[in-house]
Short mmCIF file of C-alpha atoms and ligand atoms in Angstrom, two decimals:
data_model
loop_
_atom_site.label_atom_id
_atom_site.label_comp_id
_atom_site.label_asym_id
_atom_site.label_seq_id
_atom_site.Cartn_x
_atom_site.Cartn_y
_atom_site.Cartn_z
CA UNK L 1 -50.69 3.68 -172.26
CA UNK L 2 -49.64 3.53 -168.69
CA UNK L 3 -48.24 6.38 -167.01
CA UNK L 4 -44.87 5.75 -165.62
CA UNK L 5 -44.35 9.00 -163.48
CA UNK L 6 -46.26 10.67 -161.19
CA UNK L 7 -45.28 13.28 -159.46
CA UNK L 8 -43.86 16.76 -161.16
CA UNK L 9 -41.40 15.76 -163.82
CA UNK L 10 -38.54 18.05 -164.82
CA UNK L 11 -38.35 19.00 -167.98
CA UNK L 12 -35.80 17.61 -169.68
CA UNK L 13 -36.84 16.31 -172.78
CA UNK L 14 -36.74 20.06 -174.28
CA UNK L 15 -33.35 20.86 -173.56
CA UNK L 16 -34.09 22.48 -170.23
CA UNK L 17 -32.13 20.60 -167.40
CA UNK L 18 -33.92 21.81 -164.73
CA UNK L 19 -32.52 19.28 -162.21
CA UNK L 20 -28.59 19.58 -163.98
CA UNK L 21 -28.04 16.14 -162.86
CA UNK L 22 -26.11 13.33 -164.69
CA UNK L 23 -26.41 9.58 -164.62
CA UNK L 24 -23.69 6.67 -165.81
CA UNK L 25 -25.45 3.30 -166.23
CA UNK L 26 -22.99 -0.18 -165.90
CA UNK L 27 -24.83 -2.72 -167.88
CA UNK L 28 -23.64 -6.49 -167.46
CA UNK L 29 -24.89 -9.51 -170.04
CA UNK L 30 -26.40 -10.07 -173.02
CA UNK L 31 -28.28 -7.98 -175.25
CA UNK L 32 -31.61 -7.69 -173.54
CA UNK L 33 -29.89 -5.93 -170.99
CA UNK L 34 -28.41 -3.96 -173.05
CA UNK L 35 -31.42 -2.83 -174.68
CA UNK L 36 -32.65 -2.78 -171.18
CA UNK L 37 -29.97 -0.12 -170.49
CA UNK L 38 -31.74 1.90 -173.17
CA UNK L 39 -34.62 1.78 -171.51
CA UNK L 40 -33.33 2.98 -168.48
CA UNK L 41 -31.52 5.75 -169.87
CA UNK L 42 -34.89 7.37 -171.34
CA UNK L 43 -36.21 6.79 -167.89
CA UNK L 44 -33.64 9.03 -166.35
CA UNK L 45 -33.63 11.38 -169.53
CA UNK L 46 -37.56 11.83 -168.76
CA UNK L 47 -36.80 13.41 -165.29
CA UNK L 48 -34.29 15.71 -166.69
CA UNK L 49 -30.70 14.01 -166.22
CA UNK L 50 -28.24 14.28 -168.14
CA UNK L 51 -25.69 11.00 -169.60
CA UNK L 52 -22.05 11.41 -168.02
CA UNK L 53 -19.44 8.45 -168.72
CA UNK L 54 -17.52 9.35 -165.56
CA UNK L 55 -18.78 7.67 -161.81
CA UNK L 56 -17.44 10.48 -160.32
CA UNK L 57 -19.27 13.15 -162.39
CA UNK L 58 -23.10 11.28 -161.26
CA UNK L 59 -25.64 12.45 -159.42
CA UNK L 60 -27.15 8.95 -159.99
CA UNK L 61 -25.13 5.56 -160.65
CA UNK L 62 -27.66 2.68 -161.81
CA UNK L 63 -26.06 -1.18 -162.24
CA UNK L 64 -27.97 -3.28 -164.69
CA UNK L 65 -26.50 -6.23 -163.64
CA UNK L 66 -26.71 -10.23 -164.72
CA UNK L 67 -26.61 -13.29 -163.42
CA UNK L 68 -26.82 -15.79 -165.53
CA UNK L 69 -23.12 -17.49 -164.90
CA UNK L 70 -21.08 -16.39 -161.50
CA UNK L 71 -18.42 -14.35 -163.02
CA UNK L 72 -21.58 -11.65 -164.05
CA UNK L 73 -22.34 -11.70 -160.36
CA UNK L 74 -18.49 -11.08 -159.28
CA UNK L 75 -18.42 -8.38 -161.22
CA UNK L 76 -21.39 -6.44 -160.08
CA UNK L 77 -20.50 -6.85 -156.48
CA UNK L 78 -16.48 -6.11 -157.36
CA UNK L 79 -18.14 -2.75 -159.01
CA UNK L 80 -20.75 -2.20 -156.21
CA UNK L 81 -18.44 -2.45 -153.65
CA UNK L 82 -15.98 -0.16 -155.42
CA UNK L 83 -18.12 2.89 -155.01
CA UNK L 84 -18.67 3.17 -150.96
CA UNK L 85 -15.51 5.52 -151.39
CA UNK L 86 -17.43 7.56 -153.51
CA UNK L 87 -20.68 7.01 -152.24
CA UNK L 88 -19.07 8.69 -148.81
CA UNK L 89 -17.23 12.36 -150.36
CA UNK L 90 -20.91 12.60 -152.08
CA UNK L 91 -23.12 11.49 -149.89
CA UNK L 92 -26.29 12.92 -152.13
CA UNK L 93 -25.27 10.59 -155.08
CA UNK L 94 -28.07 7.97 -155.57
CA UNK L 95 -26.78 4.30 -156.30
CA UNK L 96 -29.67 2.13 -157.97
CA UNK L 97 -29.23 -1.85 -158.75
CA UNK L 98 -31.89 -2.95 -161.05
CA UNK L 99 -31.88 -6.36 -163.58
CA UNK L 100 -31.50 -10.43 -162.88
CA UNK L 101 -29.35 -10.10 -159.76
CA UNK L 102 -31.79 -8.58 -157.60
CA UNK L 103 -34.63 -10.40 -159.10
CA UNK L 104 -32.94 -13.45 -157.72
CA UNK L 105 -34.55 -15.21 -154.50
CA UNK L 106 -32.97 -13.69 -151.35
CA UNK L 107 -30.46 -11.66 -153.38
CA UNK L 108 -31.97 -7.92 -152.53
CA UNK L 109 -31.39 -8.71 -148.45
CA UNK L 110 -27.41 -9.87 -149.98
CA UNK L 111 -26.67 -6.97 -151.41
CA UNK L 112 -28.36 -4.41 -148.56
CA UNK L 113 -26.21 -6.28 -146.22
CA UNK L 114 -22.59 -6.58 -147.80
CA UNK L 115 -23.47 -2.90 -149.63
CA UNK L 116 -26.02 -0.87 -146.93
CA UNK L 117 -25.22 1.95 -149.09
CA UNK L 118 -27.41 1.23 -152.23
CA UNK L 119 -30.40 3.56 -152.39
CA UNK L 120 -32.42 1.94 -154.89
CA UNK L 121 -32.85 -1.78 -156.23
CA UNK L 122 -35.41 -3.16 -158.82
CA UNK L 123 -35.91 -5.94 -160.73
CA UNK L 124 -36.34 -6.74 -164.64
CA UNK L 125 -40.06 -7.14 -163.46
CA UNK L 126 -40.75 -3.52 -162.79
CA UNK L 127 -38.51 -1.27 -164.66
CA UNK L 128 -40.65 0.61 -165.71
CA UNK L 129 -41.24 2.01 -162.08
CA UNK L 130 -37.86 3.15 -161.85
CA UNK L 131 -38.91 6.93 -162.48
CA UNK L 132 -40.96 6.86 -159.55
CA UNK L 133 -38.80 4.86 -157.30
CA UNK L 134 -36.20 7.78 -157.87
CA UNK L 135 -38.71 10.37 -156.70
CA UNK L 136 -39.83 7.94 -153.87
CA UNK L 137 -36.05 8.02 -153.20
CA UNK L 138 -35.64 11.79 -153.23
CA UNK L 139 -38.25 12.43 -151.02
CA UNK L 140 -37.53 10.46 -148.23
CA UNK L 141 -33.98 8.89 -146.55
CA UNK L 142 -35.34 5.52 -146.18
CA UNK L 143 -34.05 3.13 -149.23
CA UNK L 144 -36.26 2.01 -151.74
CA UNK L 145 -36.47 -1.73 -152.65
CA UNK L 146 -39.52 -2.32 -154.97
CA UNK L 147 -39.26 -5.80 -156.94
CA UNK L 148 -42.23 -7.99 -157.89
CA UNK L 149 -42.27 -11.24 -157.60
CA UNK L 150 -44.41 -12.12 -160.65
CA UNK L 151 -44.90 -10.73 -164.23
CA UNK L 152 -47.64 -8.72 -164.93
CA UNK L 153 -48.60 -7.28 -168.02
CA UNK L 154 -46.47 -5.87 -170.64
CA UNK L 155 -45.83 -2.12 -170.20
CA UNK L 156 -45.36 -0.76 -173.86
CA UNK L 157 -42.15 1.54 -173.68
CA UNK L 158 -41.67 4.52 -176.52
CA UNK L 159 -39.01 6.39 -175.00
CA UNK L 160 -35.98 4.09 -175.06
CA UNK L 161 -32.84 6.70 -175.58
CA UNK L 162 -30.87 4.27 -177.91
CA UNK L 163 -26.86 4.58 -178.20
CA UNK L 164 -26.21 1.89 -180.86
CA UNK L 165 -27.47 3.78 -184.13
CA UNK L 166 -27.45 2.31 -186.71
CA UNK L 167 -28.52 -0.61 -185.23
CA UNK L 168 -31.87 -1.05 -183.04
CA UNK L 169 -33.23 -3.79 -180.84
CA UNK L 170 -36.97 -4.61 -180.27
CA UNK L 171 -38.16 -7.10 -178.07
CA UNK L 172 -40.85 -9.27 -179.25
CA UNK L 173 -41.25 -10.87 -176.25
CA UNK L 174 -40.21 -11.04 -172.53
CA UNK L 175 -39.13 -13.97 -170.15
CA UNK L 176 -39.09 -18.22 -170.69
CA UNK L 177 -41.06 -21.22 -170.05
CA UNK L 178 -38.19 -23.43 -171.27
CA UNK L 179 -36.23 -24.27 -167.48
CA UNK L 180 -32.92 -25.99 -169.12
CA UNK L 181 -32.03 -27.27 -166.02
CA UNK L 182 -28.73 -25.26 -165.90
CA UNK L 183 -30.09 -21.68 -166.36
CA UNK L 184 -31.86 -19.29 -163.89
CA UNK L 185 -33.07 -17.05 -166.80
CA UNK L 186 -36.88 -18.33 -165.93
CA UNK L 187 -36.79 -17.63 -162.12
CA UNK L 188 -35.63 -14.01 -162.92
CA UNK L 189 -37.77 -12.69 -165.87
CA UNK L 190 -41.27 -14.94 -165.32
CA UNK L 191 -43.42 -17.08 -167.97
CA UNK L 192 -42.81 -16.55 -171.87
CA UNK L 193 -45.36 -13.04 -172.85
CA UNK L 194 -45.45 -11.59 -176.60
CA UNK L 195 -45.94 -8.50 -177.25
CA UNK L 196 -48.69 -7.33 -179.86
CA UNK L 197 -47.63 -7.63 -183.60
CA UNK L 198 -48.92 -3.88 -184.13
CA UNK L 199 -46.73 -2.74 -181.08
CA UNK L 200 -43.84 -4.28 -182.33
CA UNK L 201 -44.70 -3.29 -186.01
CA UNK L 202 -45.37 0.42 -185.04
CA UNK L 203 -41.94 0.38 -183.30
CA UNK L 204 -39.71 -0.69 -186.19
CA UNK L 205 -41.57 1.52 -188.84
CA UNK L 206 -40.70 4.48 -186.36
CA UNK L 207 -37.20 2.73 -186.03
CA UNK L 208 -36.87 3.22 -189.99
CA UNK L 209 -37.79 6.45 -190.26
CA UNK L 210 -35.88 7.56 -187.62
CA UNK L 211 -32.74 6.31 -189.71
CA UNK L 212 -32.21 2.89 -188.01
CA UNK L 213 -30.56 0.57 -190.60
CA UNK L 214 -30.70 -2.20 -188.98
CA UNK L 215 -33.59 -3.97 -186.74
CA UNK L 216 -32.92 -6.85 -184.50
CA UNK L 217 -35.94 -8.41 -182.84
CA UNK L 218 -35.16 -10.20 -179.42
CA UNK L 219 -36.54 -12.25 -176.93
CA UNK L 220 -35.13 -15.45 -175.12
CA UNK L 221 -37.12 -18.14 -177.59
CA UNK L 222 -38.30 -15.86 -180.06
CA UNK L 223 -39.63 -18.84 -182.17
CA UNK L 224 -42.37 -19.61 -179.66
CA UNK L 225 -43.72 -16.19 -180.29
CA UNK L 226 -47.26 -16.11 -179.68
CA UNK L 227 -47.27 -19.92 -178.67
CA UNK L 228 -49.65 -18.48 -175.55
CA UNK L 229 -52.24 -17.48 -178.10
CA UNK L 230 -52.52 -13.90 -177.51
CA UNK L 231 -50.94 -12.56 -180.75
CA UNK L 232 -53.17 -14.29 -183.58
CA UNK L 233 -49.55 -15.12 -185.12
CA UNK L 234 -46.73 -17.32 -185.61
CA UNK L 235 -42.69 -15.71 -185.04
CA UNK L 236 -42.62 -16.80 -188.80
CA UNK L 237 -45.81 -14.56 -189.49
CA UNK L 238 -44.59 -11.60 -187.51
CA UNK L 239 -40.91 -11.97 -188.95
CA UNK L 240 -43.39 -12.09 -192.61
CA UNK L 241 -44.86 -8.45 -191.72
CA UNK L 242 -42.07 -7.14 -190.21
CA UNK L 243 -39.49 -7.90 -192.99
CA UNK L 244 -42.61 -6.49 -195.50
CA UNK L 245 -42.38 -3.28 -193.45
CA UNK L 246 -40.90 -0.64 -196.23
CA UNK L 247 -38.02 0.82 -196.20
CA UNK L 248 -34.11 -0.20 -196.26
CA UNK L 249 -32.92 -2.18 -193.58
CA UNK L 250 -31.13 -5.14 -192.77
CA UNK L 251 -33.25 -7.64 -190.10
CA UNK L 252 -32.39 -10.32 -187.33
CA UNK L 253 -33.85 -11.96 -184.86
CA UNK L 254 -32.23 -13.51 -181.65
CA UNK L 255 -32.46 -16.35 -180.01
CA UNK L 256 -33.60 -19.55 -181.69
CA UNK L 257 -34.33 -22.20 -179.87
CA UNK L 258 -34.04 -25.31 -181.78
CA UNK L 259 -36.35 -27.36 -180.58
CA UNK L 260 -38.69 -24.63 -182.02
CA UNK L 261 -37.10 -23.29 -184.83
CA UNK L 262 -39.05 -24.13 -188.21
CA UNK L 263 -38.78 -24.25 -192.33
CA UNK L 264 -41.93 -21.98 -191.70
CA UNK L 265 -39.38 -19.08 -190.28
CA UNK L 266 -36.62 -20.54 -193.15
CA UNK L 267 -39.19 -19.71 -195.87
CA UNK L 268 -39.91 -16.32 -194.91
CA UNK L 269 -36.13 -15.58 -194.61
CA UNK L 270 -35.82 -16.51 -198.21
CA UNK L 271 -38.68 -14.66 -199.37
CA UNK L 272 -37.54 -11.33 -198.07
CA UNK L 273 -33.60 -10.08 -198.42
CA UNK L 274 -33.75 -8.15 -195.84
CA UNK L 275 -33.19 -11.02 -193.62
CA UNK L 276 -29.77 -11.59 -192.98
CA UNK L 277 -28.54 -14.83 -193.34
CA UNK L 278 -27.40 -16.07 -190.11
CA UNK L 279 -29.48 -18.22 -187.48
CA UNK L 280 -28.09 -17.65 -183.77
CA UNK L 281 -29.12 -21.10 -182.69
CA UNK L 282 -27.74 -22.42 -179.48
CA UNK L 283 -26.67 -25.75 -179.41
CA UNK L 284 -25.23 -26.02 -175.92
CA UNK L 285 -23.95 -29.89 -176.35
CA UNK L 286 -23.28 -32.40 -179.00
CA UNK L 287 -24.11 -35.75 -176.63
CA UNK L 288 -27.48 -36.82 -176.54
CA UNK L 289 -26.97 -37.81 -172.69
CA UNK L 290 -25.98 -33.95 -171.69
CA UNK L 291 -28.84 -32.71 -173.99
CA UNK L 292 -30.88 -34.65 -171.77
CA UNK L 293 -30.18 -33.73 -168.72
CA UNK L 294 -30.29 -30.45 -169.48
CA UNK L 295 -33.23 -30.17 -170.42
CA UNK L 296 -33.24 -28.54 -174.15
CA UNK L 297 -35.68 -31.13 -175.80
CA UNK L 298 -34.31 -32.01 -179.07
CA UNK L 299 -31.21 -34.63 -180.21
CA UNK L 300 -28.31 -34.15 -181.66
CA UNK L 301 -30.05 -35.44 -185.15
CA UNK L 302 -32.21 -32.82 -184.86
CA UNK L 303 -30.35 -30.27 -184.71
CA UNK L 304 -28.32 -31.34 -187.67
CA UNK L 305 -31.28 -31.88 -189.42
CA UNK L 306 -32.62 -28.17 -189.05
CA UNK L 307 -28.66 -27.47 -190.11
CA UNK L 308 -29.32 -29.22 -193.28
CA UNK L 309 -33.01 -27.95 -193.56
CA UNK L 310 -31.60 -23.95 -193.70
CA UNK L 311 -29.02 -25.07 -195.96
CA UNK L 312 -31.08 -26.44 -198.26
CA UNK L 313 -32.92 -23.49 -199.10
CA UNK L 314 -30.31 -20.80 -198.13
CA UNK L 315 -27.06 -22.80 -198.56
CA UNK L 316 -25.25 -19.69 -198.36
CA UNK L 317 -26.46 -19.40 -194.20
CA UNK L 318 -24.21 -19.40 -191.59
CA UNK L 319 -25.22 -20.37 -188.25
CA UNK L 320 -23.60 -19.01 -184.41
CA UNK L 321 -24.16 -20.95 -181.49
CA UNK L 322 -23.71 -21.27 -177.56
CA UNK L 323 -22.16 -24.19 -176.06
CA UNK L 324 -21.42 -24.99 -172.30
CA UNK L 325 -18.92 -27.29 -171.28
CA UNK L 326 -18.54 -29.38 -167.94
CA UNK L 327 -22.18 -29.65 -167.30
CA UNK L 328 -22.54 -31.99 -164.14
CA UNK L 329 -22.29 -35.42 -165.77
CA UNK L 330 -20.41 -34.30 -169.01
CA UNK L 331 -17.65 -37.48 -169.82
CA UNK L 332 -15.13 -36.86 -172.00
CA UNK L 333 -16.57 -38.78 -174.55
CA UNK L 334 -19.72 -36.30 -174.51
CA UNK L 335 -17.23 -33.34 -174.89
CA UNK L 336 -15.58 -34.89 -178.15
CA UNK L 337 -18.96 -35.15 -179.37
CA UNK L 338 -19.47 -31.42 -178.85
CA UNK L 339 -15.88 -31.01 -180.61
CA UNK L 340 -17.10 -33.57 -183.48
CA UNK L 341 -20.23 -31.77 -183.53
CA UNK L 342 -19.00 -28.00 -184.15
CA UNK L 343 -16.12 -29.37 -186.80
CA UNK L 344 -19.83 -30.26 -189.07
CA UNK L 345 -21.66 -27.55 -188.34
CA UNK L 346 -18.64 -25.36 -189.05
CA UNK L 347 -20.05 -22.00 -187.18
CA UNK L 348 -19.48 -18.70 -188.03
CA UNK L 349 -18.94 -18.21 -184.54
CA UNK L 350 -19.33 -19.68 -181.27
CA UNK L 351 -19.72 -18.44 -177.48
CA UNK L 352 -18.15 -20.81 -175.38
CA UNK L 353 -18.80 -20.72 -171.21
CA UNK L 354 -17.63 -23.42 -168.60
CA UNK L 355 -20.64 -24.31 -166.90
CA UNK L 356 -21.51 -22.47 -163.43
CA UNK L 357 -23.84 -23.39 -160.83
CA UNK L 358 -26.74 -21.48 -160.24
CA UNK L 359 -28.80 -21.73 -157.20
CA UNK L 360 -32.23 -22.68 -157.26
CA UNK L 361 -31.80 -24.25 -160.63
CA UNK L 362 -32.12 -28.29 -161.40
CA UNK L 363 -28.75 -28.99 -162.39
CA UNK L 364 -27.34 -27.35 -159.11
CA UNK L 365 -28.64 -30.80 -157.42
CA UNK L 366 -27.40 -32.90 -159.64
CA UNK L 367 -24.77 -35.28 -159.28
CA UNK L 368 -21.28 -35.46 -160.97
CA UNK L 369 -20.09 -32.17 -160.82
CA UNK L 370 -17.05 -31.81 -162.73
CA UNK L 371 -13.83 -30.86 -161.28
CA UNK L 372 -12.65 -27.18 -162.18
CA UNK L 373 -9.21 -28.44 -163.78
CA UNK L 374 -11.23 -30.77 -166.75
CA UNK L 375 -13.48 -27.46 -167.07
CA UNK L 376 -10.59 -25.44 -167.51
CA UNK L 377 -9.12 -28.22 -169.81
CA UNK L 378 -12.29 -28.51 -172.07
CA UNK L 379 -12.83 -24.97 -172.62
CA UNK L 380 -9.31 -24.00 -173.32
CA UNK L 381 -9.42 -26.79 -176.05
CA UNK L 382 -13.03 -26.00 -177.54
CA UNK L 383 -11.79 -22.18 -177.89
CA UNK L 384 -8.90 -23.55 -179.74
CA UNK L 385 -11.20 -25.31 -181.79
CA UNK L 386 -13.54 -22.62 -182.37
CA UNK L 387 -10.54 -20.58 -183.21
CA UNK L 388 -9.09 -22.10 -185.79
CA UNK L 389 -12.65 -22.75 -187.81
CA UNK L 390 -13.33 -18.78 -187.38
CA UNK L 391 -9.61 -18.33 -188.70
CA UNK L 392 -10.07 -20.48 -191.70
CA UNK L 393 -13.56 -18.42 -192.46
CA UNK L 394 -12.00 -15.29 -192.50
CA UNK L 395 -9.25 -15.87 -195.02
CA UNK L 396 -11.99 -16.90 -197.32
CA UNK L 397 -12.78 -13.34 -197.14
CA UNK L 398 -9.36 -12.61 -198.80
CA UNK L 399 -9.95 -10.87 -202.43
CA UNK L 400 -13.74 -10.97 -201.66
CA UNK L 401 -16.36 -7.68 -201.31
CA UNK L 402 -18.50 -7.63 -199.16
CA UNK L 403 -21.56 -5.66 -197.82
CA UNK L 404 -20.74 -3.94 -194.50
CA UNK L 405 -23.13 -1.41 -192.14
CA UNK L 406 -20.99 1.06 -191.00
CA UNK L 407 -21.24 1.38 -187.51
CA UNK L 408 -19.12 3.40 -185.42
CA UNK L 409 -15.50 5.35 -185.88
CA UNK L 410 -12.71 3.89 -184.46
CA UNK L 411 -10.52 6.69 -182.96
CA UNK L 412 -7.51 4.18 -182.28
CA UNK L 413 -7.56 2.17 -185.54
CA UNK L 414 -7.98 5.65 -187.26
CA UNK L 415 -10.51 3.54 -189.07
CA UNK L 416 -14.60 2.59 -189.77
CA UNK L 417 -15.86 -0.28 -188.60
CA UNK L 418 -18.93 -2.56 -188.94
CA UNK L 419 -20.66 -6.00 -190.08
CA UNK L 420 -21.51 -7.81 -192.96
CA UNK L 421 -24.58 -10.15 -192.82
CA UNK L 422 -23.10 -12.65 -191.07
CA UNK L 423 -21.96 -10.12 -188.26
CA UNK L 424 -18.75 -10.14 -189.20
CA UNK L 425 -16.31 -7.47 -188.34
CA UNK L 426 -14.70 -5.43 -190.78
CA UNK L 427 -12.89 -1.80 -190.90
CA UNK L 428 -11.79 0.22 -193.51
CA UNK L 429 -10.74 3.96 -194.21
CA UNK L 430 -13.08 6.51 -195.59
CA UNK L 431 -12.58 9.96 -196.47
CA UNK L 432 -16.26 10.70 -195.52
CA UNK L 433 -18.34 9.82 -192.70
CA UNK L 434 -20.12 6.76 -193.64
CA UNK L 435 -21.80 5.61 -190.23
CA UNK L 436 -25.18 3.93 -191.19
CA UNK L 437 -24.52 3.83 -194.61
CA UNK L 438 -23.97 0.38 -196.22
CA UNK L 439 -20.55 0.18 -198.12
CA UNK L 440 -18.98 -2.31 -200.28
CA UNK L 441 -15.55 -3.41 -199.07
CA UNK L 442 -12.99 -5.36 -200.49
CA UNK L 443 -10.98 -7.68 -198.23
CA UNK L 444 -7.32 -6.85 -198.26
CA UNK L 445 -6.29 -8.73 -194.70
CA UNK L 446 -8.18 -11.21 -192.44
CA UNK L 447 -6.80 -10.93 -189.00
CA UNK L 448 -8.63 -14.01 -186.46
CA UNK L 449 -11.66 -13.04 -186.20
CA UNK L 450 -11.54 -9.42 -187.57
CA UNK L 451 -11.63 -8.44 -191.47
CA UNK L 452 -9.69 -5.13 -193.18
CA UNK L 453 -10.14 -3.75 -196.67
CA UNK L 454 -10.52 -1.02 -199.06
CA UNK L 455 -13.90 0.97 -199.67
CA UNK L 456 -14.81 0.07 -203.48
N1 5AD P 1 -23.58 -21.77 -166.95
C1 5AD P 1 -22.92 -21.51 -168.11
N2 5AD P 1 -23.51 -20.98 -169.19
C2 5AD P 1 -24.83 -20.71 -169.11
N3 5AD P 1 -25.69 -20.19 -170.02
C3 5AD P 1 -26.90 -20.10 -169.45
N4 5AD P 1 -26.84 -20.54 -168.19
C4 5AD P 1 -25.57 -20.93 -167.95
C5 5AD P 1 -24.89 -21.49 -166.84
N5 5AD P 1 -25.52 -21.77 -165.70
C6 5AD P 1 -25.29 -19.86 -171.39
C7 5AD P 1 -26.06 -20.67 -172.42
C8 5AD P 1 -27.00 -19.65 -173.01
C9 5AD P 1 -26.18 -18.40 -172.92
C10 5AD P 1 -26.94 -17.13 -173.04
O1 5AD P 1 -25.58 -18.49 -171.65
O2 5AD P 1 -25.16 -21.14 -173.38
O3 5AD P 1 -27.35 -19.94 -174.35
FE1 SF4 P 2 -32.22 -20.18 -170.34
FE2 SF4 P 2 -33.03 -22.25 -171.85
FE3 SF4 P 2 -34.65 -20.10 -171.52
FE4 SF4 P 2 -32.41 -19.88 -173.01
S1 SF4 P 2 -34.18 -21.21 -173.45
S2 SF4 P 2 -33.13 -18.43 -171.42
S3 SF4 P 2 -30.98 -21.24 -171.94
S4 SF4 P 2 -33.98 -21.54 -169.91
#
């Protein structure tokens, strides 16, 4: 085990709050971050301060922040910049920026010039360090910018302070060797690395019997686990041991990448029930010619052949996806045969982004950029699309019960809410408090994408 602080530490994992600070983390993107967020938080909790949700109220304000389409950026300089107000009535509060923005080339000497205020920045590559860069920070006025350029070795992490109980997220592995030519996700979290099976195993049995009901292992390809050879297993192996792991839980794993994903990993969801039925598998494109240029490594055929494949043995599967639309290049005819394509698929779900340039990535030098008015024109009609197939899914709900872990309270509803296998939305009333408990609903009303029914 490496030792992340040095230094004296506060106290603070006793109760004692010897430093009575507070922090408020902003987290921006997907779910790695999120979990990332977690991680941070125990960071902070391990030198004694305390969570507050209001800026104003923090003695420390840290921005996990994306980048992975423009708009992520916007925001975290729209939110950055919003705080030199603050960041002058208190001049002791500490602002840290940590995640993909600053691990993007020339982004760290960005933000100290348009925001000289920041105290702190990091990158996903060291987070871990963060403890001591706050120290570093409180012992001297210069600001501390500490991000490395390359990965190193995984730094196993036990003291996560997770918020989203019932539900937990493990990462099985960190960063991508995949370069689709549109995304900057390789530049700003290194080469693919797995972490151990026992790691990862040891983590979700302490996961269970801590309470956690459901276990989502994560990584950006998670079905070229171990492809570097440093595990001794397949993702279909370690999704084998961990779904053998005892206890009751529901499992997922996020993201497929189908020009990896297997009948090897569709056999070992069948043999365990655990396994929730629903394969996140990003198609990005239904024409051939876009696949192609942006790099993803598998056809259109094939992907509807691994469609048919988990059928086959689990016909009652759903699958979600992530499509971009208006990638340089993209005819019209290639967007109807994304439209074409998601009408036979029929997906539970879909996320749907308009293409955005990232610098330093291949498809930023491409040619045939597409105007932002057929953009705007192809997403508003693919959402429509997507729409209306969600729609029809959830009034098949009507008059149906279904499984649901109950995850959260909602105070403005005046009603639980959670997800059935398929991550599907549904709240209901109880009498009791049911959070983390599985309950059997029965649909009474399907409303777009969100379900409502009785306890039963
Ligand atoms: N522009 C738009 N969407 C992108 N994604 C990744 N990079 C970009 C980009 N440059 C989308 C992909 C990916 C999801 C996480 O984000 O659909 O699957
Ligand atoms: Fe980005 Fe492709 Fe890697 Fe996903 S698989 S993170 S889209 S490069």
């Amino acid at each position: 085990m490496r030792i992340l602080y040095s230094g004296i530490i506060p106290d603070g994992r006793n109760g004692k709050n010897i430093m009575q600070e507070k922090y408020h983390i902003i987290t921006y993107g997907c779910q790695m971050n999120v979990h990332e967020s977690e991680k941070i938080a125990g960071i902070l909790r391990g030198l004694g301060y305390e969570e507050t949700s209001e800026k104003e109220d923090a003695d420390i304000i840290v921005f996990n922040t994306c980048c992975i389409r423009e708009n992520a950026e916007n925001h975290a300089f729209g939110n950055i910049g919003a705080l030199k107000k603050l960041k002058k009535q208190k001049p002791n509060l500490l602002i840290a920026v940590g995640g993909c923005m600053t691990q993007e080339k020339g982004k760290t000497d960005v933000l100290k010039k348009k925001f000289p205020f920041i105290d702190i920045m990091f990158g996903t590559l060291n987070l871990e360090e963060l403890g001591n860069l706050i120290l570093r920070k409180k012992a001297q006025k210069k600001k501390v910018i500490e991000i490395r350029e390359k990965e190193g070795e995984i730094v196993e992490f036990t003291d996560a302070y997770r918020t989203s109980y019932p539900n937990a997220w493990v990462n099985i592995m960190y960063g991508c060797n995949n370069f689709c030519s549109y995304c900057i996700v390789p530049y700003v979290r290194g080469r693919e690395r797995s972490r151990k099976p026992e790691n990862i195993i040891e983590e979700v049995r302490g996961l269970i019997a801590e309470g956690y009901k459901e276990i989502t292992l994560l990584g950006q390809n998670v079905n070229s686990y171990g492809s570097d050879g440093t595990t001794g297993m397949t993702f279909a192996q370690l999704l084998d041991a961990v779904a053998s792991i005892e206890g009751d839980f529901r499992l997922r794993f996020m993201t497929s990448h189908p020009k990896d994903f297997n009948e090897d990993v569709v056999l070992v969801m069948k043999k365990h029930r655990k396994i929730c039925r629903l394969v996140h598998l990003p198609v990005q494109s239904g024409s051939n010619a876009v696949l192609k240029a942006m790099n993803r490594r598998y056809t259109r055929e094939k992907y509807l052949d691994e469609i048919k494949m988990l059928k086959k043995h689990l016909p009652e599967a759903e699958v979600t996806t992530d499509i971009i639309v208006g990638f340089p290049g993209e005819t019209e005819e290639d967007y109807l045969q994304t439209e074409a394509l998601v009408k036979e698929v029929d997906f539970a779900s879909a996320f749907t982004f308009v293409y955005s340039k990232r610098q330093g990535t291949k498809a930023a030098d491409m040619e045939g950029h597409i105007p932002e008015e057929i953009q705007k024109d192809r997403i508003m009609r693919l959402v429509e699309l997507v729409n209306s197939l969600t729609r029809k899914k959830s009034e098949k709900y009507l008059g149906k019960t279904v499984e649901i872990l109950c995850e959260d309270y909602d105070a403005k509803k005046g009603l639980y809410m959670g997800r059935d296998e398929f991550g599907r939305m549904g709240y209901f009333a109880s009498a009791t408090d049911v959070i983390g408990q599985l309950v059997q609903i029965k649909i009474t009303k399907a409303n777009g994408i969100s379900l409502f029914g009785e306890i039963v």
